[in-house]
Structure formats: structure tokens, C-alpha cells
PDB file of C-alpha atoms in Angstrom:
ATOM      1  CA  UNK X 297       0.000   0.000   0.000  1.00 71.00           C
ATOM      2  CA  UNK X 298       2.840   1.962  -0.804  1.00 77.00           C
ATOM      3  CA  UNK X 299       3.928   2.223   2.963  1.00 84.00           C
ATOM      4  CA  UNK X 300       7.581   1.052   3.830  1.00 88.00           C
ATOM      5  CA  UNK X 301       7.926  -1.381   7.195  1.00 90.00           C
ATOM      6  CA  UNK X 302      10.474  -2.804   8.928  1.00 93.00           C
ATOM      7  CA  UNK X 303      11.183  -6.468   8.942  1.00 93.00           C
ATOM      8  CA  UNK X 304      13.743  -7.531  11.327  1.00 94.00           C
ATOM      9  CA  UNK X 305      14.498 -10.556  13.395  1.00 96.00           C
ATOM     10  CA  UNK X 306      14.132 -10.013  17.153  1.00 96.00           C
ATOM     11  CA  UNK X 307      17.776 -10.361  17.583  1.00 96.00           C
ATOM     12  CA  UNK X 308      17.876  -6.989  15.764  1.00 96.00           C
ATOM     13  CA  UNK X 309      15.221  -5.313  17.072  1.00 96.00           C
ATOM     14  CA  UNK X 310      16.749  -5.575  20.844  1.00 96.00           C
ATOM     15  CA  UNK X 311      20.044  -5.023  19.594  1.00 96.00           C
ATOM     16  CA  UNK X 312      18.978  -1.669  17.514  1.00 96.00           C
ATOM     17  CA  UNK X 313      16.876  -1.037  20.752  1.00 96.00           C
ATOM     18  CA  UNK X 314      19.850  -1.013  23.240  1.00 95.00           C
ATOM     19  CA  UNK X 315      21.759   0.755  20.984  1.00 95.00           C
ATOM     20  CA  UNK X 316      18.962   3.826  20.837  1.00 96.00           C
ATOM     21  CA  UNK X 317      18.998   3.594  24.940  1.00 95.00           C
ATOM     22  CA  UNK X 318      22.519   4.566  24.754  1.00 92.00           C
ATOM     23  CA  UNK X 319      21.821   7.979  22.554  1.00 86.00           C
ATOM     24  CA  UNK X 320      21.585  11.341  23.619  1.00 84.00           C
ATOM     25  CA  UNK X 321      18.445  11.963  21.409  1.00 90.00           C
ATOM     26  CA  UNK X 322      14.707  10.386  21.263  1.00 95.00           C
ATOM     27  CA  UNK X 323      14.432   7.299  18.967  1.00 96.00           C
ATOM     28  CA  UNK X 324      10.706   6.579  18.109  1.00 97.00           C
ATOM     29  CA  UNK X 325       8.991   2.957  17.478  1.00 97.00           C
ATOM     30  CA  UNK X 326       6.115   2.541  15.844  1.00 97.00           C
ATOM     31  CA  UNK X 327       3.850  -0.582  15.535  1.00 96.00           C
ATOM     32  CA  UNK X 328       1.806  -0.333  12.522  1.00 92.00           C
ATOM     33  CA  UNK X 329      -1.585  -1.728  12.342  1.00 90.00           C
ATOM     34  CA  UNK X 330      -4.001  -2.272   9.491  1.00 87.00           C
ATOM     35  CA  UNK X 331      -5.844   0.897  10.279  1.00 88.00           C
ATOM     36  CA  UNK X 332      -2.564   2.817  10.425  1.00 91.00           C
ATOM     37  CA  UNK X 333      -1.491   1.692   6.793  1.00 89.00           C
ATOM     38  CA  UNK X 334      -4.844   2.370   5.611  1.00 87.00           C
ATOM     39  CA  UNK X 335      -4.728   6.136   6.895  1.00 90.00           C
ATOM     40  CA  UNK X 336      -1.605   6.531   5.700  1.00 90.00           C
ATOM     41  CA  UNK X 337      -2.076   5.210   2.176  1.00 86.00           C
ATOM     42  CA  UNK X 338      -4.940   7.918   2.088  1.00 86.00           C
ATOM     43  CA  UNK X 339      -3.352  10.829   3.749  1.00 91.00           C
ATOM     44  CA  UNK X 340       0.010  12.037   2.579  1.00 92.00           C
ATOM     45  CA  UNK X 341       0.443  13.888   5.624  1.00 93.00           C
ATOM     46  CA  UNK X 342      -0.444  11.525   8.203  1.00 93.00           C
ATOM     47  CA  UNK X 343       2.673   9.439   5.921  1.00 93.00           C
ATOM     48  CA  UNK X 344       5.101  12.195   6.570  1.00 93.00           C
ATOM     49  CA  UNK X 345       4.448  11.685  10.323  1.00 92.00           C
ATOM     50  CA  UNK X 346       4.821   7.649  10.098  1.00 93.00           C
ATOM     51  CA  UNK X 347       8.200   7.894   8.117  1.00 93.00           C
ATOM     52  CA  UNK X 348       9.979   9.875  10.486  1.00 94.00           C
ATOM     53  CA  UNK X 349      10.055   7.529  13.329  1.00 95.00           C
ATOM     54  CA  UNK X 350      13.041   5.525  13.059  1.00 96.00           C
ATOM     55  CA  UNK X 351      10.953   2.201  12.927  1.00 96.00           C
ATOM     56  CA  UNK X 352       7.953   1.546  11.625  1.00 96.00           C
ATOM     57  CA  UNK X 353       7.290  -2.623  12.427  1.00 96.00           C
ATOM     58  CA  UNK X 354       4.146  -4.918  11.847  1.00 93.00           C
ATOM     59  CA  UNK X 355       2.075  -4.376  15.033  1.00 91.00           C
ATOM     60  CA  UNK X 356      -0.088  -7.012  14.145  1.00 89.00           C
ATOM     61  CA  UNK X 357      -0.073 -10.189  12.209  1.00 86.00           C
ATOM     62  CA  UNK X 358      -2.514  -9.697  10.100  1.00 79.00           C
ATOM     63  CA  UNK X 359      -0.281  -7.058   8.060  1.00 82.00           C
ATOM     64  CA  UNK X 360       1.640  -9.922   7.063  1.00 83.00           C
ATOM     65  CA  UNK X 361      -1.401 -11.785   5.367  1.00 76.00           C
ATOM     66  CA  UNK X 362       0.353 -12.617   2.147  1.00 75.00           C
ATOM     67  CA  UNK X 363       3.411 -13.751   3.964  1.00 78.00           C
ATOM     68  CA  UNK X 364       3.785 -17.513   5.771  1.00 83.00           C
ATOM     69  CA  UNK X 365       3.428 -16.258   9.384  1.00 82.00           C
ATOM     70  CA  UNK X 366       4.558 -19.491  10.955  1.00 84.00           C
ATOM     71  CA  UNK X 367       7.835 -19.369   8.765  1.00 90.00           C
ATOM     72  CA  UNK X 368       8.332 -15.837   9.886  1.00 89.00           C
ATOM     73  CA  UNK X 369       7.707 -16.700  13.497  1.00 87.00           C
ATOM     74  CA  UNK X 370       9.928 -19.659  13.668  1.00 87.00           C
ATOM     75  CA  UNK X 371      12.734 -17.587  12.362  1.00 90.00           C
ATOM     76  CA  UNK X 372      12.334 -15.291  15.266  1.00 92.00           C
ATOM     77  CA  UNK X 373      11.174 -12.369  12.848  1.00 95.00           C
ATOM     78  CA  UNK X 374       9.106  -9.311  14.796  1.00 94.00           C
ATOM     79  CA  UNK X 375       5.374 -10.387  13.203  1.00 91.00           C
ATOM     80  CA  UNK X 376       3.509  -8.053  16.053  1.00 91.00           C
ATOM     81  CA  UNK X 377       3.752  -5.682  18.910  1.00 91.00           C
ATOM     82  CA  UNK X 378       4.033  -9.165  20.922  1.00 91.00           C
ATOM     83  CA  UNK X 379       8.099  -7.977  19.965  1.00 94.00           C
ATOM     84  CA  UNK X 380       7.624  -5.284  22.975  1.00 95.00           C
ATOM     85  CA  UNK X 381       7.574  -7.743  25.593  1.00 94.00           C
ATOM     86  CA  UNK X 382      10.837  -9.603  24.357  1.00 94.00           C
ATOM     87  CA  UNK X 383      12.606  -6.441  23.794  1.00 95.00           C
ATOM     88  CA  UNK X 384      11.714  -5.838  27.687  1.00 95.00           C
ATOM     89  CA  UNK X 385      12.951  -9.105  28.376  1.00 95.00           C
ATOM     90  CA  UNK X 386      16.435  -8.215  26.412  1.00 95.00           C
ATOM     91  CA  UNK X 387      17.224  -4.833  28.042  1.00 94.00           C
ATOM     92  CA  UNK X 388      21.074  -4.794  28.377  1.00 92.00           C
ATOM     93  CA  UNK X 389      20.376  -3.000  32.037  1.00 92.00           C
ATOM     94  CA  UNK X 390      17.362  -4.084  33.163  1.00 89.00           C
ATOM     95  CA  UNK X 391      16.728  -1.250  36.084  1.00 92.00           C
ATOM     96  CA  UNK X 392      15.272   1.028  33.236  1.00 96.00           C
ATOM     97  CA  UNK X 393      12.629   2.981  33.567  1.00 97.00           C
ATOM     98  CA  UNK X 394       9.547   3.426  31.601  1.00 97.00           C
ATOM     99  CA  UNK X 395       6.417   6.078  31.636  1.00 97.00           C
ATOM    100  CA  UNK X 396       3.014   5.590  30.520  1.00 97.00           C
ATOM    101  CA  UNK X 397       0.543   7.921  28.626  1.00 96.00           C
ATOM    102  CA  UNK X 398      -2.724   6.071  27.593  1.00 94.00           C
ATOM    103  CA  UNK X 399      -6.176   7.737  27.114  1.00 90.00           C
ATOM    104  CA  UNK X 400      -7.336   5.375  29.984  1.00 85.00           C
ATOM    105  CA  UNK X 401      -6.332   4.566  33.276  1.00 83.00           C
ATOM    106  CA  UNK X 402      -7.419   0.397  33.321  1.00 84.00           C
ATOM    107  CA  UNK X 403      -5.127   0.646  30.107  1.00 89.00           C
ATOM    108  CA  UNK X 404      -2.161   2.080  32.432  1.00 91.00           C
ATOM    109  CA  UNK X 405      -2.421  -0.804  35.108  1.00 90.00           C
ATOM    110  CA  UNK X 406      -3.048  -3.034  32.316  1.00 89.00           C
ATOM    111  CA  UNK X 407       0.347  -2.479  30.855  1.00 93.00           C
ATOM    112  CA  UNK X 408       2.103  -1.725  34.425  1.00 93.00           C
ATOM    113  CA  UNK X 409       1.237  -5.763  34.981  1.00 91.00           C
ATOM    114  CA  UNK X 410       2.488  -6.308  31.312  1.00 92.00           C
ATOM    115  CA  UNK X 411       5.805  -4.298  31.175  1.00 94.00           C
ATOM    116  CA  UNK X 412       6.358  -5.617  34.783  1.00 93.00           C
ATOM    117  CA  UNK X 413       5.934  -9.646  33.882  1.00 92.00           C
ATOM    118  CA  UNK X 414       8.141  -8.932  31.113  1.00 93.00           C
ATOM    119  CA  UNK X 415      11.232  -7.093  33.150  1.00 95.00           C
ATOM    120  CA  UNK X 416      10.344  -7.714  37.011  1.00 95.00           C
ATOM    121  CA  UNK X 417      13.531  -4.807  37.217  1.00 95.00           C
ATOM    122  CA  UNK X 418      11.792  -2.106  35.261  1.00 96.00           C
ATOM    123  CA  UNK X 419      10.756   0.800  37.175  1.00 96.00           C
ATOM    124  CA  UNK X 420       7.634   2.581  36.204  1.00 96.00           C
ATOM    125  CA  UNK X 421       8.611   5.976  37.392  1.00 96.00           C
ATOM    126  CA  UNK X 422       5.068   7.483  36.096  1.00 95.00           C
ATOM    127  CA  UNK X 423       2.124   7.606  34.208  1.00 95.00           C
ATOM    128  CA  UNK X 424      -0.311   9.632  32.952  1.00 93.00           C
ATOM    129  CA  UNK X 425      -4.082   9.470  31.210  1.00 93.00           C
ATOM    130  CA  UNK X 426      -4.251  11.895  27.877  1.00 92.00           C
ATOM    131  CA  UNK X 427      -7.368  13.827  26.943  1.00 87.00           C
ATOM    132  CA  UNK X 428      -7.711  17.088  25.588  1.00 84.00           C
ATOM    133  CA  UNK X 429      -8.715  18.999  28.291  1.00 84.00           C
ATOM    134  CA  UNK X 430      -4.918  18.641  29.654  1.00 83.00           C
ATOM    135  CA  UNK X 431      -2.474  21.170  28.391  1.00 89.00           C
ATOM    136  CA  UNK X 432       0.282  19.120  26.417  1.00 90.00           C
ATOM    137  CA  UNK X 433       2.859  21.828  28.365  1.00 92.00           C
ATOM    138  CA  UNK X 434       1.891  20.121  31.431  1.00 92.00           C
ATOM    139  CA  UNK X 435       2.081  16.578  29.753  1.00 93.00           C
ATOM    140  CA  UNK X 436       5.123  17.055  28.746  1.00 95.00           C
ATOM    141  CA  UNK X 437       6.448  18.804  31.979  1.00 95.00           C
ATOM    142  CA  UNK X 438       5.489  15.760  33.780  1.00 95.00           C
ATOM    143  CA  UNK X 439       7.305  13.480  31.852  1.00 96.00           C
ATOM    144  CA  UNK X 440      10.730  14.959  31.876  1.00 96.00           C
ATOM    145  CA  UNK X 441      10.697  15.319  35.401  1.00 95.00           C
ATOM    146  CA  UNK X 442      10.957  11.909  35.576  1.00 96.00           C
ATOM    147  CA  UNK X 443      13.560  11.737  32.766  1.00 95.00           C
ATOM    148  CA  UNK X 444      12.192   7.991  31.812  1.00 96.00           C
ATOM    149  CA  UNK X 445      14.626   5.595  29.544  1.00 96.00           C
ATOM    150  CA  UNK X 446      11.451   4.658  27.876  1.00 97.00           C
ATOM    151  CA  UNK X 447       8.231   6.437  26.841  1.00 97.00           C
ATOM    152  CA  UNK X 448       5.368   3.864  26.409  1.00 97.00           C
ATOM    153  CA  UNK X 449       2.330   5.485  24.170  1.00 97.00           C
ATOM    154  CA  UNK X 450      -0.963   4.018  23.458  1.00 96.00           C
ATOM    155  CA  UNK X 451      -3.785   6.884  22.108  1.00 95.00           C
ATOM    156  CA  UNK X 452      -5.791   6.954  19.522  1.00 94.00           C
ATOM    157  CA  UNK X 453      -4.084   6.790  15.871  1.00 93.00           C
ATOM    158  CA  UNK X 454      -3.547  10.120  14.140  1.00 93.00           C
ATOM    159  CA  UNK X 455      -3.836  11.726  17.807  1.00 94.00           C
ATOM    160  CA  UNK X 456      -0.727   9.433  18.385  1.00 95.00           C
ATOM    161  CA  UNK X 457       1.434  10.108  15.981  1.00 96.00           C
ATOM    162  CA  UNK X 458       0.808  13.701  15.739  1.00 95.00           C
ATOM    163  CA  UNK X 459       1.400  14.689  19.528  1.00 95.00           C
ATOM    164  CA  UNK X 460       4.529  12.312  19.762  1.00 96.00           C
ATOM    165  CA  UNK X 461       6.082  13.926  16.388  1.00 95.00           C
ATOM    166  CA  UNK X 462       5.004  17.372  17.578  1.00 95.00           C
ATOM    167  CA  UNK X 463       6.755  16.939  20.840  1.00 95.00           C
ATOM    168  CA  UNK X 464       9.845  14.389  19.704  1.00 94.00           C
ATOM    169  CA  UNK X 465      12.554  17.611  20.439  1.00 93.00           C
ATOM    170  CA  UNK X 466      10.919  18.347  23.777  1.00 95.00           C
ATOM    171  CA  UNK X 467      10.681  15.145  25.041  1.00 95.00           C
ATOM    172  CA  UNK X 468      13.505  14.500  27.753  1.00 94.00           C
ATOM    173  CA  UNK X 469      13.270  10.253  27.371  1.00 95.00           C
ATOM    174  CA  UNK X 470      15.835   8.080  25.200  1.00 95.00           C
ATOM    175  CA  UNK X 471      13.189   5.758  23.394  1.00 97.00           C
ATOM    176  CA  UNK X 472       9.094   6.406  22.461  1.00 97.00           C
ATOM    177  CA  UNK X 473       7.269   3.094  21.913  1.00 97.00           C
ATOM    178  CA  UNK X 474       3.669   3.515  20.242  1.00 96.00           C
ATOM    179  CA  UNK X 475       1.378   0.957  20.506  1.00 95.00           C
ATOM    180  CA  UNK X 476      -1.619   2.514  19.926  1.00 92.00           C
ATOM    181  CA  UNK X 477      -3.956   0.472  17.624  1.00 87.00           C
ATOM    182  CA  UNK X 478      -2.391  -2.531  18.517  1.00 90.00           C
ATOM    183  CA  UNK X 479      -2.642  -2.337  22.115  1.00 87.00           C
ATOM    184  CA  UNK X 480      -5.477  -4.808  22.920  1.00 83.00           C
ATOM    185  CA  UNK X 481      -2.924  -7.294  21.334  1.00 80.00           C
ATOM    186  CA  UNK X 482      -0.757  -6.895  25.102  1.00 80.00           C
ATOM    187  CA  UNK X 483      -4.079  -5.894  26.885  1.00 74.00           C
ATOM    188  CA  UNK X 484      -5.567  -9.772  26.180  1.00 73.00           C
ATOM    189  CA  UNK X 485      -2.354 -11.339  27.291  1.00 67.00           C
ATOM    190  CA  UNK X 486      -3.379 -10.078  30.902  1.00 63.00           C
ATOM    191  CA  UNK X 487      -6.543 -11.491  31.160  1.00 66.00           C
ATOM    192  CA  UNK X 488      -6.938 -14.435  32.871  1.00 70.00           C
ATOM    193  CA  UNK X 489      -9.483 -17.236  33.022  1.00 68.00           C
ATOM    194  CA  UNK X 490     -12.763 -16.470  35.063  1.00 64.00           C
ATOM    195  CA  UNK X 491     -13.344 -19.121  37.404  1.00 75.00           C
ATOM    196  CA  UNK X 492     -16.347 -19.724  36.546  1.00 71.00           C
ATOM    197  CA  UNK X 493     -15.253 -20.877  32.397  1.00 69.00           C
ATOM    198  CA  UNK X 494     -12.728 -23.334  34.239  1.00 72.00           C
ATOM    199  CA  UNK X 495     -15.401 -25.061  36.074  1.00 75.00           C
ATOM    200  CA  UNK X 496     -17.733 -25.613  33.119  1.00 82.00           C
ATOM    201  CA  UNK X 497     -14.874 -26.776  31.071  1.00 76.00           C
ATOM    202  CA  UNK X 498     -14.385 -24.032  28.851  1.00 67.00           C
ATOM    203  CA  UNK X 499     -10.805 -22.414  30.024  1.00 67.00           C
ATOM    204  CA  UNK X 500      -9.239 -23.945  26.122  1.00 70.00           C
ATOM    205  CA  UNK X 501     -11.880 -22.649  23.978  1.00 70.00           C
ATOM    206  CA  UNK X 502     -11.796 -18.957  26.125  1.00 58.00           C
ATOM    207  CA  UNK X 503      -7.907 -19.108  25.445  1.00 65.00           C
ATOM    208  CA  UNK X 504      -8.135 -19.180  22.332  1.00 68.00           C
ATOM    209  CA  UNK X 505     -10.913 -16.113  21.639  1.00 64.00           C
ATOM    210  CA  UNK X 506      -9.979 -14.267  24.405  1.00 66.00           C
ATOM    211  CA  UNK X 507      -6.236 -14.295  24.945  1.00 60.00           C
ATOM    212  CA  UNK X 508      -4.605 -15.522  21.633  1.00 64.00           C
ATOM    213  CA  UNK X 509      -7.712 -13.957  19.705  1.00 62.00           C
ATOM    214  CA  UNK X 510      -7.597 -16.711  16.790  1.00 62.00           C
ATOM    215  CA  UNK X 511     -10.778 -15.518  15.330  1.00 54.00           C
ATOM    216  CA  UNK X 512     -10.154 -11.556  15.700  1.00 67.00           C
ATOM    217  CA  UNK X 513      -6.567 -12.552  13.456  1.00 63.00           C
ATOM    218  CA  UNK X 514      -8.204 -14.649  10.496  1.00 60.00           C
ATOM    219  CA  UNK X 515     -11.176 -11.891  10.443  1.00 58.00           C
ATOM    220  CA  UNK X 516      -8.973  -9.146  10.368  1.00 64.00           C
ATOM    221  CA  UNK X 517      -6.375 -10.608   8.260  1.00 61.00           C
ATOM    222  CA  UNK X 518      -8.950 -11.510   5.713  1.00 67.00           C
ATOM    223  CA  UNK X 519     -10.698  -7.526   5.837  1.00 63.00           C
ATOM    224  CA  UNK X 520      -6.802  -6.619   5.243  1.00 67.00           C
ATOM    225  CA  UNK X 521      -6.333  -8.553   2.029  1.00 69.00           C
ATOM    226  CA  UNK X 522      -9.584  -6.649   0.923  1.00 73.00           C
ATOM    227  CA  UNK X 523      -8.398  -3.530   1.661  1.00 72.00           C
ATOM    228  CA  UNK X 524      -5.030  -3.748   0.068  1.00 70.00           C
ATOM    229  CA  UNK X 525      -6.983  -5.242  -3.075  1.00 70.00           C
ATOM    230  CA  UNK X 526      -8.750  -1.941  -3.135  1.00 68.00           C
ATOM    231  CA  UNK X 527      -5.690  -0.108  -2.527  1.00 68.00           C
ATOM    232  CA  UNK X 528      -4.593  -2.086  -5.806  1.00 70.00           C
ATOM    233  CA  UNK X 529      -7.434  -1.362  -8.234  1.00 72.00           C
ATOM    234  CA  UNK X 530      -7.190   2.050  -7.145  1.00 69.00           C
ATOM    235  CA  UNK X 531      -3.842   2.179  -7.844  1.00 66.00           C
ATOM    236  CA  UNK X 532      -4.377   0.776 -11.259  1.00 63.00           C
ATOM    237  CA  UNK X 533      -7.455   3.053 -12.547  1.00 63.00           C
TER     238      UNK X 533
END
């Protein structure tokens, strides 16, 4: 669709990340999803903003539809944002510390438990819960007083992108990760099994809709291939 990403073993990905934890300026991560590419196939600006973070890699497996996703996965290739929680895993000092601005505070604890199961040494020096209302002065104020390694990001897409590229020179952090779109991806790795589904039998079946979401991938994948077949035709007229 006329969007560049990233494809790069996982080996690279945490070596590239420890490298961009050792420089003096913010490096920005994004992981794409199929609504990303779609926006920015359609909106040239909304592109601009994509390219200039210094990855762009498939949040999702469904962006890799044409592709043979077990292949890619058993050569240890980044296939979705599930990458973030092996990078944690792979931080060369593991007493890093990480801040977290989501557009919903369940969505904060919700990665606290995830960030924190991946790298028991992380510290999560802060967090904070977007909306409009707050001034992004005071947003921004609040996260370089902590002066976090990482900056974890999960709003809205195009709300995203824009305040994170708007405020890339002002932001006192060594690495931005953006996961938003992608996010419930992590979020349904922290649910667990109700009772309740154990007891009637049910914990496999709720495993595999709930927390490995087999039916949200082969729907989604399959609504991808459509769109990039319209992308196509366009393309062609």
C-alpha cells in the first residue's frame, strides 16, 4: 500500500533497541496496524508523520497476510507488537525505567502488569491518562521530570502520531514506543481465566478467543487482504 515497514528478526530489534537507549536523542517505534497503513495510504500527511520515526514494524499479524506467518515466526522475525515484551525481556540494564501515557487509566495498570511480567527490574517511574482537556505543556512537563529511559504510548491513531512527532525535540526520554492500535494485542495477554469458564470446562476454547484472539486474526487478516486489493485497483485506474 505503498507504505515502507520494517522487517527484522528479534535479535535486531533488541540489539537496535539497546543501541537507541545509549543515545543522547529520542528514537521513536512505531507498531503499525491495518488501520494505520490504511490512513496513511490515504493521507500524505499523516505518511510524513509515520516515516519519520526511526521504525515503523508490523504491530499485528494480520499485516503480514500474504506472507507464511509461521515461517516468519519460527525464524524469530518481529510479526507483532508481541516484539515489545521480548525487547523488555532483552534490556542490556534491566533497572530502566519506563512512563506511561494512555487515554485510559485500566489501560495504564493493564500495561504496568504487562511491562512488569516482562522485566520484574523495570521501574515505572510514572504515568499519565491523555485527553484534551490537559495542556500538552503540562504533559510534557510531567514526563521529563521523571527523565524515563522509555516512553510507552498508546492513544488513539492520528492523535498518536501527531502529539509524539510534535513533541519528539521536547521530550527529555531516550526511546518512544507507540502501541496505539495494537494495544489490545498486550491488553488480552493479561486477562486471565474467570473461574467460573474453568469449572464448566471451557478455560481452552476462552484461550483461544480471548487471549490468543484466533478468530479476531483470520477476520482481520482476511478484511486486510480486501483492503489492500482496493488499494490495488485504485492504484491501477
Amino acid at each position: 500500500m505503498g507504505i515502507e515497514i520494517d522487517m527484522l528478526s528479534n535479535d535486531v530489534f533488541i540489539e537496535k533497541i539497546n543501541t537507541y537507549l545509549n543515545d543522547d536523542k529520542l528514537d521513536v517505534i512505531f507498531f503499525a496496524s491495518a488501520d494505520i497503513l490504511n490512513r496513511a495510504a490515504e493521507n500524505e500527511k499523516y505518511h510524513e508523520l509515520v516515516d519519520r520515526a526511526e521504525l515503523f514494524l508490523p504491530g499485528e499479524e494480520a499485516l503480514l497476510t500474504n506472507y507464511k506467518i509461521d515461517i516468519l515466526k519460527d525464524a524469530g522475525m518481529v510479526v507483532s507488537c508481541k516484539s515489545f515484551g521480548i525487547m523488555l525481556e532483552n534490556l542490556q540494564k534491566q533497572d530502566r525505567t519506563i512512563y506511561i501515557v494512555t487515554d485510559s487509566g485500566k489501560d495504564v495498570e493493564n500495561l504496568r502488569n504487562y511491562c512488569k511480567k516482562n522485566q520484574p527490574e523495570l521501574r515505572i517511574i510514572g504515568s499519565c491518562v491523555y485527553s484534551e482537556e490537559v495542556e500538552d505543556a503540562a504533559m510534557v512537563n510531567e514526563i521529563n521530570s521523571c527523565i524515563p529511559d522509555i516512553l510507552l504510548v498508546d492513544l488513539k491513531i492520528g492523535v498518536q502520531e501527531s502529539w509524539i512527532m510534535e513533541h519528539a525535540n521536547l521530550l527529555n526520554s531516550k526511546l518512544c514506543v507507540a502501541i496505539g492500535g495494537v494495544a489490545q494485542i498486550i491488553m488480552a495477554e493479561e486477562k486471565k481465566i474467570p473461574s467460573w469458564i474453568r469449572k464448566i470446562g471451557l478455560a481452552g476454547i476462552y484461550e483461544k478467543i480471548a487471549i490468543e484472539r484466533i478468530p479476531q486474526k483470520f477476520f482481520k487478516a482476511k478484511f486486510f487482504r480486501k483492503r489492500i486489493d482496493i488499494y490495488n485497483t485504485k492504484k491501477d485506474e
